[in-house]
Structure formats: structure tokens, C-alpha cells
CSV table of C-alpha atoms in Angstrom, one decimal:
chain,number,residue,atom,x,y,z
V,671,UNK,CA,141.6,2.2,66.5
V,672,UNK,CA,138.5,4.7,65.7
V,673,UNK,CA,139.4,7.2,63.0
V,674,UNK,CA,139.1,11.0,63.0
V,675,UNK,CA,135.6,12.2,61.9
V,676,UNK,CA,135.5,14.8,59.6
V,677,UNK,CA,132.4,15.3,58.5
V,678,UNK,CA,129.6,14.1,56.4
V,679,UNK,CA,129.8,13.9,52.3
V,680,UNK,CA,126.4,16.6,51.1
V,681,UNK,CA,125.9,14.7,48.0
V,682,UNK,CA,126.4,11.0,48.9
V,683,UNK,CA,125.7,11.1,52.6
V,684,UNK,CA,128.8,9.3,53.5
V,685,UNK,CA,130.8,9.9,56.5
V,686,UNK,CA,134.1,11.4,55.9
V,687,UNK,CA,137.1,10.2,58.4
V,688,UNK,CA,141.2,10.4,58.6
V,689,UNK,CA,142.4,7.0,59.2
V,690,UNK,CA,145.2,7.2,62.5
V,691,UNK,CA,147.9,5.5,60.5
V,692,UNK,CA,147.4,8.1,57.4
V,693,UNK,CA,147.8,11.7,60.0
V,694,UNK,CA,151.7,11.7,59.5
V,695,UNK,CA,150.7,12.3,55.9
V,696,UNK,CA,151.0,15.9,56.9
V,697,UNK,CA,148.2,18.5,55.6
V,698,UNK,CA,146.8,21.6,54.7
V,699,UNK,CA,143.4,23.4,55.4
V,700,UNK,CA,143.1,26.5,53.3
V,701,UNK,CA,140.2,28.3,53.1
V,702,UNK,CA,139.4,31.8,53.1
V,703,UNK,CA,138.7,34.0,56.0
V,704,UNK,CA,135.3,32.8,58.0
V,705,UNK,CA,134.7,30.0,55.9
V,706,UNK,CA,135.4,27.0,59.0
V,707,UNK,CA,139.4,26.8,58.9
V,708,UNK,CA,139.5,27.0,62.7
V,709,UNK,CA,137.1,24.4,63.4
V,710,UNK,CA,138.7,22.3,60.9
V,711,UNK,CA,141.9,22.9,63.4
V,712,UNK,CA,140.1,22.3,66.7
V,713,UNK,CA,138.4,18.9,65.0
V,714,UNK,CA,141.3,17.6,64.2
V,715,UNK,CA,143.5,18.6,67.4
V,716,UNK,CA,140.0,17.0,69.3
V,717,UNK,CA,140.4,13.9,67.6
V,718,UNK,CA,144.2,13.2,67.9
V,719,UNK,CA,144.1,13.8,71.4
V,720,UNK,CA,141.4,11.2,71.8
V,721,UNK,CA,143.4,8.9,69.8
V,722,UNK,CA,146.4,9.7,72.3
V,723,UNK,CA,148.6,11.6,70.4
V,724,UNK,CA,149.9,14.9,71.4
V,725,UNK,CA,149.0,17.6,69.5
V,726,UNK,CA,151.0,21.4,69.4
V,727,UNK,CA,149.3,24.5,67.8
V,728,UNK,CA,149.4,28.4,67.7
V,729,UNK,CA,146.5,30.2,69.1
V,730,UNK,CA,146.6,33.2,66.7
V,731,UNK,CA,142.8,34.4,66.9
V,732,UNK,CA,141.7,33.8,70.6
V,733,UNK,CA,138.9,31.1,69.8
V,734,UNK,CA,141.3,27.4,69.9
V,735,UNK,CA,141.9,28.2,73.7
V,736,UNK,CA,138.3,27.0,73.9
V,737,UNK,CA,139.3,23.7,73.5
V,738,UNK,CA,140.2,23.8,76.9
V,739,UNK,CA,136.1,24.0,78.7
V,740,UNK,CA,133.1,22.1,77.5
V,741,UNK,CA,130.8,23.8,75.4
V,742,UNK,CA,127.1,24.4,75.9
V,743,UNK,CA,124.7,21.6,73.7
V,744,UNK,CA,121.8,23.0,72.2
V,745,UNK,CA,119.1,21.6,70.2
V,746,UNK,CA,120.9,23.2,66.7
V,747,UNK,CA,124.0,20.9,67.5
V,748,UNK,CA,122.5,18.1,68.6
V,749,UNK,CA,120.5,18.0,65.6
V,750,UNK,CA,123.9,18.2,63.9
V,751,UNK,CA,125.7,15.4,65.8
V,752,UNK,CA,122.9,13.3,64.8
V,753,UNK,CA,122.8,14.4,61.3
V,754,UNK,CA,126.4,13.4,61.0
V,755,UNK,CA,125.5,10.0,63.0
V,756,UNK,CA,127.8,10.9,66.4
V,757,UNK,CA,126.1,8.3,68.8
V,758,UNK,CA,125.7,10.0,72.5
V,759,UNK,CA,127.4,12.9,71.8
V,760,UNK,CA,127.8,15.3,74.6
V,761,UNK,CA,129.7,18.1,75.4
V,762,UNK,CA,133.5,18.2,76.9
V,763,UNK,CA,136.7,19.5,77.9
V,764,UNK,CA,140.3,18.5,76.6
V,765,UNK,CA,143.6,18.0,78.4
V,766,UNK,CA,145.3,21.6,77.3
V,767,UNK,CA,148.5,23.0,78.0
V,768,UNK,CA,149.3,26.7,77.7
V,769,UNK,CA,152.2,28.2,76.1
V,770,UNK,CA,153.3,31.6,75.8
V,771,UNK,CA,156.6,33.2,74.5
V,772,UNK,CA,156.2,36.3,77.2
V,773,UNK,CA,154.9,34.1,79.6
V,774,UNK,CA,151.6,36.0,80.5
V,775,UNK,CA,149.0,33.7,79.2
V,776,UNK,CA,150.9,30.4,80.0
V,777,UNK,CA,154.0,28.9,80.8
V,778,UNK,CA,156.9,30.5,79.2
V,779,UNK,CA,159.1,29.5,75.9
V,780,UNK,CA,162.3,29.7,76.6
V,781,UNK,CA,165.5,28.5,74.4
V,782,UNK,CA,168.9,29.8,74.3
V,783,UNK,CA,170.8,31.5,71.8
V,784,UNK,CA,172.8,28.7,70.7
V,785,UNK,CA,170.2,26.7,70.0
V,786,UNK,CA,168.2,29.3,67.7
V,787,UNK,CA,171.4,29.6,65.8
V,788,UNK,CA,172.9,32.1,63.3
V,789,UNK,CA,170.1,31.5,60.4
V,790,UNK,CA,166.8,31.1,62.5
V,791,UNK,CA,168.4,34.1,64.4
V,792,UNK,CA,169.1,36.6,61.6
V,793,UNK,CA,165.8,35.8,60.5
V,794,UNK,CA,164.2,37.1,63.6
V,795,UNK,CA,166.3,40.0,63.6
V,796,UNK,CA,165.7,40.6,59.5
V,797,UNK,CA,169.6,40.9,58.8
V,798,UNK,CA,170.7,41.4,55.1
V,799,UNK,CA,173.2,38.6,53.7
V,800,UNK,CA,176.3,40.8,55.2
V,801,UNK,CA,175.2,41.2,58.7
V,802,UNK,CA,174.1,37.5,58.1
V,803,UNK,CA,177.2,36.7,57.9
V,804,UNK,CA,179.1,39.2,60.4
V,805,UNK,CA,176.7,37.1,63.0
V,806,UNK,CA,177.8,33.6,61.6
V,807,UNK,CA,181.5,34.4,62.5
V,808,UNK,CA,180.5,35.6,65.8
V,809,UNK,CA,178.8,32.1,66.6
V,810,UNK,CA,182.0,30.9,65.0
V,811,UNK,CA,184.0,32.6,67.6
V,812,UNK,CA,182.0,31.8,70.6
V,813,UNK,CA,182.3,28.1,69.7
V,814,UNK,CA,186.3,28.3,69.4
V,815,UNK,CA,186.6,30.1,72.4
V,816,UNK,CA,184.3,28.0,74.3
V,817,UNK,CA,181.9,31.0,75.3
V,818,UNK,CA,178.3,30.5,76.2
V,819,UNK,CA,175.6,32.4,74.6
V,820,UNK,CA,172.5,31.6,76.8
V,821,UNK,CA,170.3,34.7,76.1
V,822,UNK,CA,170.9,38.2,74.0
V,823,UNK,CA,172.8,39.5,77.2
V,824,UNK,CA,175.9,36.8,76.3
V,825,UNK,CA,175.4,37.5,73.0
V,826,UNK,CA,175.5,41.4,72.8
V,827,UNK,CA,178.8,40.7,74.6
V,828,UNK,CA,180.3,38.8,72.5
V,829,UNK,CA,179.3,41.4,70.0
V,830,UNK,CA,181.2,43.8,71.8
V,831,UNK,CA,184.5,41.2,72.5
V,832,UNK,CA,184.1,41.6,68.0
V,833,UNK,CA,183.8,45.3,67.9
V,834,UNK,CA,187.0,45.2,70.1
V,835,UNK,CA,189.0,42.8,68.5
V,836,UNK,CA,187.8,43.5,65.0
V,837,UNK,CA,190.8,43.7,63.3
V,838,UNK,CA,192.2,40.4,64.4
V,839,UNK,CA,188.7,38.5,64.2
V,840,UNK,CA,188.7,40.4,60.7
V,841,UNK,CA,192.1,38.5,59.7
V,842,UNK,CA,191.1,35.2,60.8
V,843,UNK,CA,187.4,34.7,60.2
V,844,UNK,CA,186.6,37.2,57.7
V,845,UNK,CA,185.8,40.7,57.5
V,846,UNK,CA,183.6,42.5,60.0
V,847,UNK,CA,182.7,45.6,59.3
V,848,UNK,CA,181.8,48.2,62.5
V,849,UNK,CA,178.8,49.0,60.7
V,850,UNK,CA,177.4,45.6,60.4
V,851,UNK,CA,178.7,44.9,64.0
V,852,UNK,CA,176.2,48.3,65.3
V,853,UNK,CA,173.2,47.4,62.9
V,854,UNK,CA,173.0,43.7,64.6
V,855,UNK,CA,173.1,45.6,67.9
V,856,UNK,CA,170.2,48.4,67.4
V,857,UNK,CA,168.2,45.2,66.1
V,858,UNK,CA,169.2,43.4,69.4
V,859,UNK,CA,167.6,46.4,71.3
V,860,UNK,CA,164.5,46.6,69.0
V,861,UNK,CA,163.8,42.7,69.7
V,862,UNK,CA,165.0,43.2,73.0
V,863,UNK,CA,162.3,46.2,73.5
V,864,UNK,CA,159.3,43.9,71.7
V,865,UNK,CA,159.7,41.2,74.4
V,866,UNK,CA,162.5,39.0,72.9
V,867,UNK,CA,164.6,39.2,76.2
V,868,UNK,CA,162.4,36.5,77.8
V,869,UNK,CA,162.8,34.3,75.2
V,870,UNK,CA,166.2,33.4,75.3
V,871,UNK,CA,167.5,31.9,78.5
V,872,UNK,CA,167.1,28.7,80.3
V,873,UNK,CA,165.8,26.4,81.4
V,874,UNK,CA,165.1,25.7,77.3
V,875,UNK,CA,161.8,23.7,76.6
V,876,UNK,CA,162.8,20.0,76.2
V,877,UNK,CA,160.7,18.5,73.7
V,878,UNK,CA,158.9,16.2,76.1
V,879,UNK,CA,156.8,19.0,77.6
V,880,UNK,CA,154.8,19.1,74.4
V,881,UNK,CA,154.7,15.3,74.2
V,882,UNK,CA,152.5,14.3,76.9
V,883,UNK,CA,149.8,12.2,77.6
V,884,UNK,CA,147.4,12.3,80.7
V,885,UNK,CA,146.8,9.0,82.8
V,886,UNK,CA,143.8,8.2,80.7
V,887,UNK,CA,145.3,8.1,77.8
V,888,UNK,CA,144.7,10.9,75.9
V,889,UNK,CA,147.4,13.7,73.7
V,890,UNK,CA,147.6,16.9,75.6
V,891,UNK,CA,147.1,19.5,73.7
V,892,UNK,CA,149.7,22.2,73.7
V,893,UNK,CA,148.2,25.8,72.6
V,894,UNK,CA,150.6,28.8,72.3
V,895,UNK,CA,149.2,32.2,72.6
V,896,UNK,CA,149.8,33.9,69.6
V,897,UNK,CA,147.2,36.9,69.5
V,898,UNK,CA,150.4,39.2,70.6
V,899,UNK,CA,152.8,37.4,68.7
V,900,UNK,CA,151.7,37.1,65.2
V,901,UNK,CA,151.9,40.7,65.2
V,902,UNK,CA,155.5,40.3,64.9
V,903,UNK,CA,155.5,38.1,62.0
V,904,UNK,CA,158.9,37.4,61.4
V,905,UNK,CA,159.6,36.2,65.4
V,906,UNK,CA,156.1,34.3,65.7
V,907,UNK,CA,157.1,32.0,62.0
V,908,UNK,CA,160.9,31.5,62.7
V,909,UNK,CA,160.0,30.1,66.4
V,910,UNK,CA,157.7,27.7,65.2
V,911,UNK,CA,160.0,26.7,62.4
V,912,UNK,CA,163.1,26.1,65.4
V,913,UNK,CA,160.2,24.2,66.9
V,914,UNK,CA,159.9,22.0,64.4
V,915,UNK,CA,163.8,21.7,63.2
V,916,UNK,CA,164.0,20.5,67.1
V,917,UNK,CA,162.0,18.1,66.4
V,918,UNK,CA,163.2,16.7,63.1
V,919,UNK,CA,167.1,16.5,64.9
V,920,UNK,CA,166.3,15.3,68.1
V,921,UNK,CA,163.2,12.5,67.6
V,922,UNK,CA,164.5,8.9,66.3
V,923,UNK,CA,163.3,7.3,63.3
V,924,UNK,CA,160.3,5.4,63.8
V,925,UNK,CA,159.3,4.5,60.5
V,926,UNK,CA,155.0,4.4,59.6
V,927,UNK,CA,153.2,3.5,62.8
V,928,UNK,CA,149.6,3.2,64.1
V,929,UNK,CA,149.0,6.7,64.9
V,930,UNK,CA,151.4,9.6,64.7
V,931,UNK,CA,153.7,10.1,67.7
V,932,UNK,CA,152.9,14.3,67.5
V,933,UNK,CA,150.6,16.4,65.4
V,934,UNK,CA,152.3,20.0,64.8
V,935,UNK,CA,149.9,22.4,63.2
V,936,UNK,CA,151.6,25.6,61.6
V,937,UNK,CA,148.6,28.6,61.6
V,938,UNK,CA,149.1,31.6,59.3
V,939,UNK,CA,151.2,29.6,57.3
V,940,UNK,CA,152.0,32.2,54.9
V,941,UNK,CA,154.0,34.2,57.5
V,942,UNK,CA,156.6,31.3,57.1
V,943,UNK,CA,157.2,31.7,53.7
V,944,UNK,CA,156.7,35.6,52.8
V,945,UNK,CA,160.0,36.9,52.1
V,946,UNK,CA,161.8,33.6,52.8
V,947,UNK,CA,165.2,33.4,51.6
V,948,UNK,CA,165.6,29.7,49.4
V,949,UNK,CA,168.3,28.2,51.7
V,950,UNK,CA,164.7,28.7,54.7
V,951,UNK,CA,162.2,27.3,51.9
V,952,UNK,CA,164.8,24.2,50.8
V,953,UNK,CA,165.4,23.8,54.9
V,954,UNK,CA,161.6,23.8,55.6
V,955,UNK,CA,161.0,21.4,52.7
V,956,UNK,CA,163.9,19.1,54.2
V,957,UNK,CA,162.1,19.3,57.3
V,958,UNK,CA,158.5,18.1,56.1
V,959,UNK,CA,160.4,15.6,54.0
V,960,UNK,CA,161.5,13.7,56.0
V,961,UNK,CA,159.9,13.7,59.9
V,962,UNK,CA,157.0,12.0,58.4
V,963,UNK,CA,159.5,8.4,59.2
V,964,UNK,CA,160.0,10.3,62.7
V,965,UNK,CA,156.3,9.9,63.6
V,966,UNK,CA,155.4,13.9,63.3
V,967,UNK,CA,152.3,15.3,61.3
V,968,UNK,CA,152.2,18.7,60.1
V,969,UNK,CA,149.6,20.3,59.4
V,970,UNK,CA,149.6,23.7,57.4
V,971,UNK,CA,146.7,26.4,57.7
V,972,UNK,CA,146.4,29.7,55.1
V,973,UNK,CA,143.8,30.9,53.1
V,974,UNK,CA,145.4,30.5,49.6
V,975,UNK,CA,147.1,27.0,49.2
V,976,UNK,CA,149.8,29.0,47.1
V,977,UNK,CA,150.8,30.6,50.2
V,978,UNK,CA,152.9,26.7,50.3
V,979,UNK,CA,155.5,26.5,47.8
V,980,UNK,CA,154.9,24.0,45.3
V,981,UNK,CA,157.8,21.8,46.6
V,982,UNK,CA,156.3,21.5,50.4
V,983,UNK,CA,152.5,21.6,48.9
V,984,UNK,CA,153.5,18.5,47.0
V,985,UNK,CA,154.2,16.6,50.4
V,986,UNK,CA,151.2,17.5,52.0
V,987,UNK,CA,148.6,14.4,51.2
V,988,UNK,CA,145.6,15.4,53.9
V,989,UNK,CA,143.7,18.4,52.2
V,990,UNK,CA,140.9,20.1,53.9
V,991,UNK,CA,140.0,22.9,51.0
V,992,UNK,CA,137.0,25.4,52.2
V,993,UNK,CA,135.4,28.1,50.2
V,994,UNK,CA,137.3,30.6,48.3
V,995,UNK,CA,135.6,33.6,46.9
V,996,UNK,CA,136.9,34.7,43.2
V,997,UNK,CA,136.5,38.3,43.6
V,998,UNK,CA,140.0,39.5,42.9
V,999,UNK,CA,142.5,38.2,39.7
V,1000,UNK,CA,144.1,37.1,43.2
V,1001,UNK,CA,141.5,35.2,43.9
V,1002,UNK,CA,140.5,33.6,40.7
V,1003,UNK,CA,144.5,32.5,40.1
V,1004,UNK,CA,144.1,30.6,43.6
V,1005,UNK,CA,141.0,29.2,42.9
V,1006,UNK,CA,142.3,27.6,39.8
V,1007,UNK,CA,145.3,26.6,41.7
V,1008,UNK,CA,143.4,25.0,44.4
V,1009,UNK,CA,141.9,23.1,42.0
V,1010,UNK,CA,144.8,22.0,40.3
V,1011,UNK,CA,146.2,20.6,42.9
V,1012,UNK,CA,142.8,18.1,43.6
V,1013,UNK,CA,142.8,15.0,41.9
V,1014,UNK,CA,140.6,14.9,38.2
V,1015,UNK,CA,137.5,14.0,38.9
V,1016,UNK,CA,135.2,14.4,35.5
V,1017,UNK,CA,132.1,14.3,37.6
V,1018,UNK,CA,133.2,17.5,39.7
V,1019,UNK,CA,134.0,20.8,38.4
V,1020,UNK,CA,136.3,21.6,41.3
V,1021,UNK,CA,136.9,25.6,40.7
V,1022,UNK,CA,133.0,25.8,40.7
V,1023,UNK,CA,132.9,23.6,44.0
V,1024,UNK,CA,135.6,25.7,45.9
V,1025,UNK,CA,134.3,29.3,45.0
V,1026,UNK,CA,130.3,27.8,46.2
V,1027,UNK,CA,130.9,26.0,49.2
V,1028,UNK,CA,129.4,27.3,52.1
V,1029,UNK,CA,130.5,28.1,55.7
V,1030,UNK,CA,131.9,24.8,57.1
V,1031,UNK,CA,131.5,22.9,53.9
V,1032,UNK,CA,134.6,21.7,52.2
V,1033,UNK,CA,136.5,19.5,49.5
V,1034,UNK,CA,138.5,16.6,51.8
């Protein structure tokens, strides 16, 4: 099975490649802005997919949807391809898939409320602790009393059924407060009002739709549209995470195998973690943990690698670092912690290596 090429070494000439068998290792590509963590991305998605695995990643910019059409060859990147020692290389197209949560620029997301559940949910809707936990007993209820909540429609009613009955639900469940009750509503509306409404609902996406293979044996690439989305941080991180906490429930264990059986790549990565709660950062870290044995690669991009948390930075072993400019105290403390998470080489000064790499130069 031909490996992933990643590039060619600038000192030693050497080509640089990600065996198959190693891409459930998970990863991170970090970088700051313009520096080549996109076409890092696209490489990578481009080389699974000819390797036959499946790949799924957000769209946030605009420029991975060209995945999707051949490009034009010129004599530049020929002169490239050859330079890197690509035999015959020549311009193409890959399978690609379109997603979209509002369903304008590809096929729509849809999951149901129950699914989401009470944590992803209160996330979305950026609930403190109490109305947190006025919305838990209200998933509590429904489940008792065997009602469905499909999309926000069944669930602002069973918000009402508890603004009703509050006093009883109050002396079996806990209390609920009116207020908490009306602040989950107004947020319902606001979500409702940024074009949440189509999100929940059915039919839900079953996991095999971004699981595919075309005839010929290559991964589909599934590409979300993100450009709107990622402007609602909070909505855009928490769906990818339910994404992936599908995944790690519903896939069997598989153990280490050739090739992964999906390669999930998590864009913006930061958004994830800024102003996570611990019970979401120990949940996410659970998550990468363990669906390595369940044949999924994940694959985190950001510009700092302290936008990761130590504890999930630990598990990712593929690194693709790019340049990052010490400017800023900011940027000097992430340069030396980019560094420190390399391994010691004494004939590399890696802080000096990160902050003088050039555009689409990095440390692999």
C-alpha cells in the first residue's frame, strides 16, 4: 500500500511520507495564518482518498471545496512535482460530497434533538450550569413519559408541558425555576432565528453517508460548508464534536489495521476548546483516546498548538508544524511551546526552525 507524500526534506533531500497503518495516530497541523495549513489539509484528505479511506472535513475558508475540480498544470508546478520526484503527475478531480447544516451549499445535516442531548445542546445554546440543568430534567421527563423530541418544535413543547407543571416536575425531579424555564426559551428563538430550525429534524445523517467509497475504490471526501457557520462558533464546534461522539459510540472495535477506516479533520480547532467547560475537554479527550482502536483518525488544525489541551495534544502523534512568527509575548510563549512538544534533536534548534520557515515549509 503507497504511503501519503508529504513533501520533501530541504536539508537532506529526503522524501517525507505518512505510512497508511500509522494515520489513526491522529494529528495536528498548526501553523500560523498563510503559512500552508490548508494545503497541508487538502494533501492529506487527497491522499486518504486515494488510499480508499473516507475522509470528513469543514470547509471554513472557501478554498478545500476545490478539491472537488482538477487544477490547471503549469510549468511552476510541474517543476515542483518533479522536484519532489512525483512520476507523471497530472492534474485531477476527487470524489466529493457536500454537506451543509442549512442545506444551501449541499445536502443538509440533520439530527434530532435527542440525539444532540442535554450537554452538546446547552452548549449550543450557551446555558449557565442552572439552566444546564433545568434542560437535563426536561430530557429526563421526556424519556419517562415516552415523548419525542425530533426537532426544537417538540422540544419548546415540552418546555411549556414544564412551565405548566412546574411545581410537580419541581417536587420530583428537582427545582425548575420560571426563569431558567424563559431564558432556555429566548435562546431557542435566537438559535431558531440563526438557522438552527433546520438542523434538528429527521431523517438524521446515519454515519454511513460519510463513509463511502466510489466503485473504483477510492474514500469520498465529505466537505461541510462552514464559511457561514464558523461565524457561530459555539454551533459550528459542538456539531462537529456530536459528529465525532457518533462515531466513537456507534463504530465497533477494530483494533490497528492497514489503513484507517475514516479520517475526521477538526478545522479551527480552537473554537472547540475556548470556553469549554472540563466535563467537554475530559469528554473530548475520552473521545480521541480511545476511537483510534475503532479505526478513526483525527486530525486537529489551529494556529497555536496550545489552542489543544495538553491532555488531547499528548495523543496526537502526526505533527505537521508550519511557521510561526514571534512577534507578540503570545507568540514567543507558542513558539517555545511548539517546540517543546518536538522531540530533542541537538542538531536542530527547533524555536529558531519554526519562527524561519517559509510558506509551505514545515517541521513533520
Amino acid at each position: 500500500m503507497d504511503p501519503i507524500l508529504l513533501g520533501k526534506g530541504v536539508t537532506d533531500d529526503i522524501q517525507v511520507f505518512l505510512q497508511p497503518r500509522f494515520g489513526n495516530r491522529h494529528g495536528l497541523v498548526a501553523g500560523a495564518t498563510g503559512t500552508g495549513k490548508t494545503v497541508t489539509l487538502m494533501t492529506l484528505a487527497e491522499g486518504f482518498s486515494k488510499l480508499g479511506v473516507p475522509v470528513f472535513m469543514a470547509d471554513v475558508k472557501g478554498d478545500v471545496a476545490g478539491l472537488a475540480m482538477p487544477g490547471q498544470g503549469n510549468d511552476k508546478l510541474l517543476a515542483r512535482a518533479k522536484d519532489i520526484g512525483i512520476d507523471g503527475w497530472a492534474p485531477a478531480d476527487n470524489p466529493v460530497v457536500f454537506w451543509d447544516l442549512y442545506g444551501q451549499l449541499g445536502h443538509p445535516v440533520r439530527t434530532t434533538v435527542s440525539e444532540m442531548g442535554p450537554t452538546l445542546l446547552a452548549r449550543i445554546l450557551e446555558l449557565n450550569d442552572t439552566q444546564s440543568g433545568v434542560l437535563d430534567i426536561v430530557f429526563k421527563l421526556a424519556d419517562d413519559r415516552g415523548l419525542l423530541l425530533l426537532d426544537l418544535e417538540d422540544l419548546r413543547a415540552v418546555l411549556g408541558l414544564v412551565a405548566d407543571q412546574r411545581k410537580d416536575i419541581s417536587t420530583q425531579y428537582g427545582l425548575v425555576s420560571a426563569q431558567s424555564v424563559a431564558a432556555i426559551q429566548r435562546n431557542l428563538l435566537r438559535l431558531s432565528q440563526d438557522g438552527g430550525e433546520g438542523f434538528f429534524g429527521e431523517p438524521a445523517l446515519e454515519l454511513t453517508d460519510i463513509m463511502r467509497t466510489t466503485p473504483d475504490g477510492h474514500g469520498v471526501i465529505g466537505i461541510l460548508a462552514a464559511a457561514q457557520l464558523v461565524l457561530k462558533p459555539r454551533l459550528y464546534s459542538t456539531f462537529l464534536l456530536w459528529l465525532l461522539s457518533e462515531l466513537f459510540e456507534r463504530l465497533p472495535e477494530v483494533g490497528d489495521l492497514d489503513k484507517p477506516k475514516l479520517v475526521f479533520v477538526f478545522d479551527e480547532a480552537h473554537l472547540l476548546f475556548d470556553d469549554a467547560p472540563p466535563a467537554l475537554v475530559q469528554r473530548v479527550e475520552q473521545v480521541v483516546r480511545l476511537i483510534r482502536s475503532k479505526g478513526v483518525g483525527v486530525y486537529f488544525c489551529s494556529q497555536f498548538p496550545d489552542d489543544v489541551p495538553s491532555s488531547i495534544l499528548g495523543q496526537l502523534g502526526n505533527r505537521v508544524q508550519h511557521a510561526l512568527r514571534a512577534f507578540t509575548p503570545r507568540d514567543q510563549k507558542a513558539v517555545r511551546t511548539a517546540a517543546e512538544t518536538f522531540v530533542p534533536n541537538p542538531r536542530l534548534d527547533v524555536a529558531k526552525a519554526i519562527s524561519t520557515l517559509g510558506t509551505g515549509e514545515a517541521l513533520v
